[in-house]
Amino acid sequence: MDILKISHVSKSFGNNKVIDDLSFSVPEHSVFGFIGKNGAGKTTTMKMALGLLKMDEGEIFVNGEKVSFGQNHTNRFIGYLPDVPEFYGFMTPLEYLMMCGEITGMPRKQMKEKSAELLSLVGLAGVKKRIRSFSRGMKQRMGIAQALLNSPRLLICDEPTSALDPIGRKEILDILHSVKAHTTVIFSTHILSDVERICDRIAFLHEGRIVRSGTLEEIRGMRREDGIAVEFLKAEDASRFLGQYGDGAQGEGAIVTVYGKEGNAMERIMEVLLQNHFSVQRIERLEPTLEDLFLEVAAR
């Protein structure tokens, strides 16, 4: 079942069309990466899914129920972590979660058990410091605990790692990956290494539309051309190879990179190597990275 379904959604601010006939879905118990450069419309999409922003056209469904602007009935299925979470800084982590539980009407016994469980999950168990003294990474972890307090079916995270150092990013990604068995995670980002680390499925948002979506393997398979690296013993041989190979090859020092359909390119490479008796150190198929694919999309 798809926990989130966005169907033909459009949104403009004045004459600026930010979202243009957007459609995609997020299956249950997955980690879904929503990728786009800054200003692509990721946050706008998430706010519409939360009912905080009115759509011009289209429909959004959460757990099979239609989202309505200004209404919060579908938000009972959602936990939300904004890019900069805010808290009552004078409280400790446990005090804050207990307050949130009281607001939502949780029974006190369940509230205490759930708060302790979540603080342990995010590495804040036993922390007595006031939240105002927390680092950015600690606040992000606190935000995840708050977002998971109501055991949501869908956890929406808006740029959760963008301002963190490498250690903080790893901590947040590990937490998001660990909760997949209990909830579906969708997070927007422009940090592509984070996506490659934990995502099951991804979608590229460009100029208000999804231009590529699928599993990581499917996305990589959409690349128009494959790359093959050939490393020579000497830079002179690499230069001679470039002269013999023709279009589709480029070199730097003793390494030549050839682009083209893998079978045809490899056949041509071997032909040139054998005809000229070149010696090589390695021949390697280059796996397309998300960065390559993202730049290819952004250059359209």
mmCIF file of N, CA and C in Angstrom, residues 44-160:
data_model
loop_
_atom_site.group_PDB
_atom_site.id
_atom_site.type_symbol
_atom_site.label_atom_id
_atom_site.label_comp_id
_atom_site.label_asym_id
_atom_site.label_seq_id
_atom_site.Cartn_x
_atom_site.Cartn_y
_atom_site.Cartn_z
ATOM 1 N N THR A 44 7.667 23.078 -0.136
ATOM 2 C CA THR A 44 6.294 23.407 -0.541
ATOM 3 C C THR A 44 5.455 22.148 -0.649
ATOM 4 N N THR A 45 6.007 21.108 -1.263
ATOM 5 C CA THR A 45 5.286 19.838 -1.402
ATOM 6 C C THR A 45 4.950 19.246 -0.043
ATOM 7 N N MET A 46 5.908 19.278 0.858
ATOM 8 C CA MET A 46 5.685 18.694 2.179
ATOM 9 C C MET A 46 4.635 19.472 2.963
ATOM 10 N N LYS A 47 4.655 20.791 2.854
ATOM 11 C CA LYS A 47 3.660 21.594 3.565
ATOM 12 C C LYS A 47 2.253 21.349 3.013
ATOM 13 N N MET A 48 2.137 21.086 1.721
ATOM 14 C CA MET A 48 0.835 20.744 1.164
ATOM 15 C C MET A 48 0.379 19.378 1.676
ATOM 16 N N ALA A 49 1.322 18.427 1.811
ATOM 17 C CA ALA A 49 0.970 17.101 2.336
ATOM 18 C C ALA A 49 0.515 17.176 3.782
ATOM 19 N N LEU A 50 0.973 18.194 4.508
ATOM 20 C CA LEU A 50 0.583 18.395 5.901
ATOM 21 C C LEU A 50 -0.686 19.237 6.044
ATOM 22 N N GLY A 51 -1.225 19.719 4.939
ATOM 23 C CA GLY A 51 -2.407 20.561 4.981
ATOM 24 C C GLY A 51 -2.132 21.974 5.424
ATOM 25 N N LEU A 52 -0.849 22.366 5.409
ATOM 26 C CA LEU A 52 -0.467 23.706 5.849
ATOM 27 C C LEU A 52 -0.437 24.716 4.711
ATOM 28 N N LEU A 53 -0.513 24.216 3.490
ATOM 29 C CA LEU A 53 -0.447 25.081 2.310
ATOM 30 C C LEU A 53 -1.481 24.591 1.313
ATOM 31 N N LYS A 54 -2.206 25.517 0.726
ATOM 32 C CA LYS A 54 -3.297 25.148 -0.173
ATOM 33 C C LYS A 54 -2.776 24.828 -1.568
ATOM 34 N N MET A 55 -3.254 23.721 -2.122
ATOM 35 C CA MET A 55 -2.924 23.366 -3.503
ATOM 36 C C MET A 55 -3.768 24.185 -4.472
ATOM 37 N N ASP A 56 -3.204 24.504 -5.622
ATOM 38 C CA ASP A 56 -4.004 25.122 -6.679
ATOM 39 C C ASP A 56 -4.812 24.064 -7.418
ATOM 40 N N GLU A 57 -4.183 22.906 -7.631
ATOM 41 C CA GLU A 57 -4.834 21.794 -8.323
ATOM 42 C C GLU A 57 -4.307 20.491 -7.740
ATOM 43 N N GLY A 58 -5.064 19.403 -7.971
ATOM 44 C CA GLY A 58 -4.606 18.075 -7.605
ATOM 45 C C GLY A 58 -5.113 17.585 -6.261
ATOM 46 N N GLU A 59 -4.664 16.391 -5.893
ATOM 47 C CA GLU A 59 -5.085 15.749 -4.659
ATOM 48 C C GLU A 59 -3.893 15.080 -3.981
ATOM 49 N N ILE A 60 -3.945 15.027 -2.654
ATOM 50 C CA ILE A 60 -2.945 14.315 -1.863
ATOM 51 C C ILE A 60 -3.681 13.402 -0.892
ATOM 52 N N PHE A 61 -3.213 12.150 -0.795
ATOM 53 C CA PHE A 61 -3.804 11.183 0.118
ATOM 54 C C PHE A 61 -2.733 10.658 1.072
ATOM 55 N N VAL A 62 -3.056 10.595 2.341
ATOM 56 C CA VAL A 62 -2.183 10.007 3.363
ATOM 57 C C VAL A 62 -2.924 8.827 3.971
ATOM 58 N N ASN A 63 -2.331 7.650 3.875
ATOM 59 C CA ASN A 63 -2.953 6.424 4.378
ATOM 60 C C ASN A 63 -4.365 6.248 3.816
ATOM 61 N N GLY A 64 -4.545 6.639 2.565
ATOM 62 C CA GLY A 64 -5.828 6.472 1.889
ATOM 63 C C GLY A 64 -6.838 7.566 2.142
ATOM 64 N N GLU A 65 -6.533 8.533 3.012
ATOM 65 C CA GLU A 65 -7.461 9.632 3.308
ATOM 66 C C GLU A 65 -6.983 10.920 2.645
ATOM 67 N N LYS A 66 -7.928 11.679 2.117
ATOM 68 C CA LYS A 66 -7.613 12.886 1.374
ATOM 69 C C LYS A 66 -7.195 14.023 2.314
ATOM 70 N N VAL A 67 -6.119 14.697 1.936
ATOM 71 C CA VAL A 67 -5.634 15.850 2.699
ATOM 72 C C VAL A 67 -6.439 17.084 2.316
ATOM 73 N N SER A 68 -6.856 17.846 3.319
ATOM 74 C CA SER A 68 -7.592 19.091 3.091
ATOM 75 C C SER A 68 -6.843 20.235 3.747
ATOM 76 N N PHE A 69 -6.699 21.327 3.027
ATOM 77 C CA PHE A 69 -6.009 22.502 3.560
ATOM 78 C C PHE A 69 -6.714 23.024 4.811
ATOM 79 N N GLY A 70 -5.939 23.291 5.850
ATOM 80 C CA GLY A 70 -6.489 23.835 7.076
ATOM 81 C C GLY A 70 -7.093 22.814 8.008
ATOM 82 N N GLN A 71 -7.152 21.557 7.564
ATOM 83 C CA GLN A 71 -7.679 20.477 8.408
ATOM 84 C C GLN A 71 -6.518 19.585 8.847
ATOM 85 N N ASN A 72 -6.639 18.979 10.008
ATOM 86 C CA ASN A 72 -5.522 18.179 10.504
ATOM 87 C C ASN A 72 -5.865 16.700 10.700
ATOM 88 N N HIS A 73 -6.976 16.238 10.128
ATOM 89 C CA HIS A 73 -7.389 14.852 10.384
ATOM 90 C C HIS A 73 -6.385 13.843 9.843
ATOM 91 N N THR A 74 -5.737 14.134 8.716
ATOM 92 C CA THR A 74 -4.753 13.188 8.173
ATOM 93 C C THR A 74 -3.414 13.275 8.905
ATOM 94 N N ASN A 75 -3.200 14.343 9.652
ATOM 95 C CA ASN A 75 -1.927 14.494 10.359
ATOM 96 C C ASN A 75 -1.795 13.547 11.555
ATOM 97 N N ARG A 76 -2.884 12.848 11.900
ATOM 98 C CA ARG A 76 -2.760 11.847 12.968
ATOM 99 C C ARG A 76 -1.899 10.671 12.508
ATOM 100 N N PHE A 77 -1.699 10.557 11.180
ATOM 101 C CA PHE A 77 -0.846 9.503 10.635
ATOM 102 C C PHE A 77 0.605 9.960 10.450
ATOM 103 N N ILE A 78 0.875 11.245 10.696
ATOM 104 C CA ILE A 78 2.149 11.839 10.286
ATOM 105 C C ILE A 78 2.944 12.345 11.482
ATOM 106 N N GLY A 79 4.247 12.121 11.437
ATOM 107 C CA GLY A 79 5.196 12.806 12.294
ATOM 108 C C GLY A 79 6.025 13.720 11.416
ATOM 109 N N TYR A 80 6.330 14.920 11.898
ATOM 110 C CA TYR A 80 6.990 15.922 11.041
ATOM 111 C C TYR A 80 8.207 16.500 11.737
ATOM 112 N N LEU A 81 9.331 16.484 11.026
ATOM 113 C CA LEU A 81 10.560 17.115 11.496
ATOM 114 C C LEU A 81 10.923 18.229 10.526
ATOM 115 N N PRO A 82 10.719 19.498 10.892
ATOM 116 C CA PRO A 82 11.105 20.606 10.009
ATOM 117 C C PRO A 82 12.625 20.730 9.947
ATOM 118 N N ASP A 83 13.110 21.550 9.016
ATOM 119 C CA ASP A 83 14.560 21.684 8.864
ATOM 120 C C ASP A 83 15.200 22.319 10.092
ATOM 121 N N VAL A 84 14.467 23.222 10.772
ATOM 122 C CA VAL A 84 14.972 23.832 12.008
ATOM 123 C C VAL A 84 13.910 23.634 13.089
ATOM 124 N N PRO A 85 13.951 22.510 13.825
ATOM 125 C CA PRO A 85 12.934 22.279 14.856
ATOM 126 C C PRO A 85 13.077 23.252 16.023
ATOM 127 N N GLU A 86 11.958 23.637 16.587
ATOM 128 C CA GLU A 86 11.949 24.566 17.719
ATOM 129 C C GLU A 86 11.329 23.891 18.943
ATOM 130 N N PHE A 87 11.844 24.232 20.117
ATOM 131 C CA PHE A 87 11.388 23.619 21.363
ATOM 132 C C PHE A 87 11.272 24.697 22.443
ATOM 133 N N TYR A 88 10.691 24.332 23.584
ATOM 134 C CA TYR A 88 10.769 25.154 24.781
ATOM 135 C C TYR A 88 12.127 24.867 25.421
ATOM 136 N N GLY A 89 13.041 25.805 25.287
ATOM 137 C CA GLY A 89 14.417 25.571 25.675
ATOM 138 C C GLY A 89 14.647 25.353 27.149
ATOM 139 N N PHE A 90 13.708 25.765 27.999
ATOM 140 C CA PHE A 90 13.900 25.615 29.441
ATOM 141 C C PHE A 90 13.593 24.197 29.920
ATOM 142 N N MET A 91 13.078 23.344 29.027
ATOM 143 C CA MET A 91 12.715 21.986 29.414
ATOM 144 C C MET A 91 13.849 21.005 29.147
ATOM 145 N N THR A 92 13.818 19.868 29.871
ATOM 146 C CA THR A 92 14.696 18.748 29.550
ATOM 147 C C THR A 92 14.010 17.913 28.462
ATOM 148 N N PRO A 93 14.740 16.997 27.810
ATOM 149 C CA PRO A 93 14.105 16.159 26.781
ATOM 150 C C PRO A 93 12.884 15.394 27.285
ATOM 151 N N LEU A 94 13.000 14.797 28.471
ATOM 152 C CA LEU A 94 11.873 14.029 29.003
ATOM 153 C C LEU A 94 10.688 14.934 29.313
ATOM 154 N N GLU A 95 10.939 16.089 29.911
ATOM 155 C CA GLU A 95 9.853 17.016 30.209
ATOM 156 C C GLU A 95 9.125 17.439 28.941
ATOM 157 N N TYR A 96 9.895 17.686 27.896
ATOM 158 C CA TYR A 96 9.271 18.151 26.646
ATOM 159 C C TYR A 96 8.389 17.066 26.027
ATOM 160 N N LEU A 97 8.897 15.831 25.972
ATOM 161 C CA LEU A 97 8.098 14.756 25.394
ATOM 162 C C LEU A 97 6.862 14.475 26.238
ATOM 163 N N MET A 98 6.988 14.552 27.553
ATOM 164 C CA MET A 98 5.823 14.345 28.417
ATOM 165 C C MET A 98 4.767 15.421 28.169
ATOM 166 N N MET A 99 5.210 16.655 27.970
ATOM 167 C CA MET A 99 4.266 17.736 27.670
ATOM 168 C C MET A 99 3.553 17.460 26.345
ATOM 169 N N CYS A 100 4.310 17.032 25.325
ATOM 170 C CA CYS A 100 3.708 16.738 24.019
ATOM 171 C C CYS A 100 2.694 15.601 24.154
ATOM 172 N N GLY A 101 3.015 14.597 24.975
ATOM 173 C CA GLY A 101 2.090 13.499 25.193
ATOM 174 C C GLY A 101 0.810 13.943 25.863
ATOM 175 N N GLU A 102 0.932 14.853 26.815
ATOM 176 C CA GLU A 102 -0.262 15.378 27.483
ATOM 177 C C GLU A 102 -1.147 16.145 26.511
ATOM 178 N N ILE A 103 -0.520 16.929 25.638
ATOM 179 C CA ILE A 103 -1.283 17.713 24.662
ATOM 180 C C ILE A 103 -2.091 16.806 23.741
ATOM 181 N N THR A 104 -1.492 15.661 23.368
ATOM 182 C CA THR A 104 -2.167 14.750 22.444
ATOM 183 C C THR A 104 -3.101 13.782 23.160
ATOM 184 N N GLY A 105 -3.153 13.847 24.502
ATOM 185 C CA GLY A 105 -4.084 13.010 25.246
ATOM 186 C C GLY A 105 -3.619 11.589 25.485
ATOM 187 N N MET A 106 -2.335 11.327 25.426
ATOM 188 C CA MET A 106 -1.821 9.983 25.692
ATOM 189 C C MET A 106 -1.993 9.639 27.168
ATOM 190 N N PRO A 107 -2.348 8.398 27.482
ATOM 191 C CA PRO A 107 -2.373 7.962 28.883
ATOM 192 C C PRO A 107 -0.987 8.123 29.505
ATOM 193 N N ARG A 108 -0.931 8.498 30.773
ATOM 194 C CA ARG A 108 0.351 8.847 31.391
ATOM 195 C C ARG A 108 1.345 7.678 31.392
ATOM 196 N N LYS A 109 0.883 6.469 31.656
ATOM 197 C CA LYS A 109 1.785 5.310 31.666
ATOM 198 C C LYS A 109 2.398 5.104 30.279
ATOM 199 N N GLN A 110 1.548 5.165 29.240
ATOM 200 C CA GLN A 110 2.041 5.009 27.871
ATOM 201 C C GLN A 110 2.999 6.138 27.510
ATOM 202 N N MET A 111 2.673 7.348 27.959
ATOM 203 C CA MET A 111 3.495 8.524 27.688
ATOM 204 C C MET A 111 4.917 8.348 28.235
ATOM 205 N N LYS A 112 5.017 7.868 29.476
ATOM 206 C CA LYS A 112 6.318 7.674 30.110
ATOM 207 C C LYS A 112 7.110 6.583 29.403
ATOM 208 N N GLU A 113 6.434 5.477 29.078
ATOM 209 C CA GLU A 113 7.126 4.367 28.411
ATOM 210 C C GLU A 113 7.603 4.770 27.017
ATOM 211 N N LYS A 114 6.735 5.451 26.282
ATOM 212 C CA LYS A 114 7.080 5.853 24.921
ATOM 213 C C LYS A 114 8.192 6.899 24.925
ATOM 214 N N SER A 115 8.154 7.843 25.834
ATOM 215 C CA SER A 115 9.188 8.873 25.925
ATOM 216 C C SER A 115 10.545 8.248 26.221
ATOM 217 N N ALA A 116 10.568 7.313 27.175
ATOM 218 C CA ALA A 116 11.823 6.649 27.520
ATOM 219 C C ALA A 116 12.363 5.845 26.339
ATOM 220 N N GLU A 117 11.463 5.170 25.630
ATOM 221 C CA GLU A 117 11.856 4.366 24.468
ATOM 222 C C GLU A 117 12.461 5.244 23.366
ATOM 223 N N LEU A 118 11.829 6.373 23.102
ATOM 224 C CA LEU A 118 12.292 7.242 22.016
ATOM 225 C C LEU A 118 13.582 7.963 22.381
ATOM 226 N N LEU A 119 13.714 8.393 23.626
ATOM 227 C CA LEU A 119 14.956 9.054 24.037
ATOM 228 C C LEU A 119 16.129 8.079 23.964
ATOM 229 N N SER A 120 15.875 6.813 24.256
ATOM 230 C CA SER A 120 16.911 5.788 24.106
ATOM 231 C C SER A 120 17.254 5.601 22.626
ATOM 232 N N LEU A 121 16.228 5.577 21.775
ATOM 233 C CA LEU A 121 16.439 5.401 20.337
ATOM 234 C C LEU A 121 17.332 6.497 19.760
ATOM 235 N N VAL A 122 17.112 7.747 20.173
ATOM 236 C CA VAL A 122 17.853 8.869 19.582
ATOM 237 C C VAL A 122 19.097 9.251 20.389
ATOM 238 N N GLY A 123 19.440 8.441 21.387
ATOM 239 C CA GLY A 123 20.673 8.680 22.133
ATOM 240 C C GLY A 123 20.604 9.791 23.153
ATOM 241 N N LEU A 124 19.406 10.074 23.671
ATOM 242 C CA LEU A 124 19.256 11.139 24.660
ATOM 243 C C LEU A 124 18.731 10.616 26.000
ATOM 244 N N ALA A 125 18.767 9.306 26.183
ATOM 245 C CA ALA A 125 18.301 8.732 27.447
ATOM 246 C C ALA A 125 19.164 9.242 28.599
ATOM 247 N N GLY A 126 18.519 9.689 29.659
ATOM 248 C CA GLY A 126 19.243 10.148 30.839
ATOM 249 C C GLY A 126 19.820 11.541 30.739
ATOM 250 N N VAL A 127 19.624 12.225 29.621
ATOM 251 C CA VAL A 127 20.144 13.586 29.452
ATOM 252 C C VAL A 127 19.282 14.553 30.269
ATOM 253 N N LYS A 128 19.897 15.267 31.195
ATOM 254 C CA LYS A 128 19.178 16.183 32.075
ATOM 255 C C LYS A 128 19.343 17.648 31.663
ATOM 256 N N LYS A 129 20.182 17.891 30.677
ATOM 257 C CA LYS A 129 20.423 19.275 30.247
ATOM 258 C C LYS A 129 19.152 19.893 29.683
ATOM 259 N N ARG A 130 19.070 21.218 29.767
ATOM 260 C CA ARG A 130 17.971 21.945 29.149
ATOM 261 C C ARG A 130 18.188 21.978 27.640
ATOM 262 N N ILE A 131 17.096 21.925 26.898
ATOM 263 C CA ILE A 131 17.194 21.835 25.443
ATOM 264 C C ILE A 131 17.886 23.058 24.853
ATOM 265 N N ARG A 132 17.814 24.205 25.536
ATOM 266 C CA ARG A 132 18.462 25.414 25.008
ATOM 267 C C ARG A 132 19.976 25.234 24.850
ATOM 268 N N SER A 133 20.559 24.315 25.583
ATOM 269 C CA SER A 133 22.006 24.108 25.514
ATOM 270 C C SER A 133 22.398 23.033 24.505
ATOM 271 N N PHE A 134 21.428 22.471 23.798
ATOM 272 C CA PHE A 134 21.700 21.398 22.845
ATOM 273 C C PHE A 134 22.429 21.917 21.606
ATOM 274 N N SER A 135 23.263 21.066 21.026
ATOM 275 C CA SER A 135 23.859 21.339 19.722
ATOM 276 C C SER A 135 22.802 21.137 18.639
ATOM 277 N N ARG A 136 23.133 21.530 17.409
ATOM 278 C CA ARG A 136 22.189 21.347 16.295
ATOM 279 C C ARG A 136 21.869 19.861 16.099
ATOM 280 N N GLY A 137 22.873 19.015 16.212
ATOM 281 C CA GLY A 137 22.628 17.583 16.042
ATOM 282 C C GLY A 137 21.726 17.014 17.118
ATOM 283 N N MET A 138 21.915 17.459 18.376
ATOM 284 C CA MET A 138 21.059 16.987 19.469
ATOM 285 C C MET A 138 19.622 17.445 19.269
ATOM 286 N N LYS A 139 19.457 18.668 18.753
ATOM 287 C CA LYS A 139 18.099 19.167 18.499
ATOM 288 C C LYS A 139 17.425 18.369 17.378
ATOM 289 N N GLN A 140 18.192 17.969 16.373
ATOM 290 C CA GLN A 140 17.607 17.145 15.311
ATOM 291 C C GLN A 140 17.172 15.797 15.879
ATOM 292 N N ARG A 141 17.992 15.214 16.750
ATOM 293 C CA ARG A 141 17.618 13.939 17.357
ATOM 294 C C ARG A 141 16.384 14.095 18.251
ATOM 295 N N MET A 142 16.351 15.223 18.977
ATOM 296 C CA MET A 142 15.179 15.511 19.802
ATOM 297 C C MET A 142 13.935 15.668 18.925
ATOM 298 N N GLY A 143 14.101 16.303 17.779
ATOM 299 C CA GLY A 143 12.987 16.490 16.852
ATOM 300 C C GLY A 143 12.448 15.178 16.319
ATOM 301 N N ILE A 144 13.341 14.217 16.063
ATOM 302 C CA ILE A 144 12.894 12.901 15.606
ATOM 303 C C ILE A 144 12.084 12.206 16.702
ATOM 304 N N ALA A 145 12.568 12.296 17.942
ATOM 305 C CA ALA A 145 11.830 11.691 19.055
ATOM 306 C C ALA A 145 10.427 12.287 19.165
ATOM 307 N N GLN A 146 10.325 13.601 19.067
ATOM 308 C CA GLN A 146 9.019 14.254 19.133
ATOM 309 C C GLN A 146 8.125 13.796 17.981
ATOM 310 N N ALA A 147 8.692 13.724 16.768
ATOM 311 C CA ALA A 147 7.904 13.354 15.592
ATOM 312 C C ALA A 147 7.398 11.920 15.667
ATOM 313 N N LEU A 148 8.109 11.065 16.408
ATOM 314 C CA LEU A 148 7.717 9.655 16.502
ATOM 315 C C LEU A 148 6.837 9.361 17.710
ATOM 316 N N LEU A 149 6.543 10.364 18.512
ATOM 317 C CA LEU A 149 5.830 10.139 19.766
ATOM 318 C C LEU A 149 4.457 9.517 19.552
ATOM 319 N N ASN A 150 3.761 9.909 18.491
ATOM 320 C CA ASN A 150 2.417 9.374 18.255
ATOM 321 C C ASN A 150 2.424 8.132 17.369
ATOM 322 N N SER A 151 3.594 7.471 17.259
ATOM 323 C CA SER A 151 3.741 6.258 16.431
ATOM 324 C C SER A 151 3.159 6.468 15.039
ATOM 325 N N PRO A 152 3.681 7.447 14.279
ATOM 326 C CA PRO A 152 3.085 7.790 12.985
ATOM 327 C C PRO A 152 3.288 6.708 11.937
ATOM 328 N N ARG A 153 2.381 6.662 10.981
ATOM 329 C CA ARG A 153 2.550 5.767 9.823
ATOM 330 C C ARG A 153 3.541 6.347 8.838
ATOM 331 N N LEU A 154 3.693 7.691 8.865
ATOM 332 C CA LEU A 154 4.580 8.387 7.936
ATOM 333 C C LEU A 154 5.388 9.431 8.700
ATOM 334 N N LEU A 155 6.707 9.397 8.546
ATOM 335 C CA LEU A 155 7.594 10.391 9.149
ATOM 336 C C LEU A 155 8.152 11.261 8.023
ATOM 337 N N ILE A 156 7.829 12.544 8.043
ATOM 338 C CA ILE A 156 8.282 13.492 7.032
ATOM 339 C C ILE A 156 9.414 14.337 7.621
ATOM 340 N N CYS A 157 10.554 14.318 6.976
ATOM 341 C CA CYS A 157 11.726 15.067 7.442
ATOM 342 C C CYS A 157 12.180 16.018 6.342
ATOM 343 N N ASP A 158 12.277 17.284 6.671
ATOM 344 C CA ASP A 158 12.658 18.314 5.708
ATOM 345 C C ASP A 158 14.122 18.689 5.930
ATOM 346 N N GLU A 159 14.984 18.254 5.027
ATOM 347 C CA GLU A 159 16.422 18.544 5.092
ATOM 348 C C GLU A 159 16.990 18.235 6.493
ATOM 349 N N PRO A 160 16.850 16.998 6.968
ATOM 350 C CA PRO A 160 17.225 16.713 8.360
ATOM 351 C C PRO A 160 18.718 16.737 8.637
#
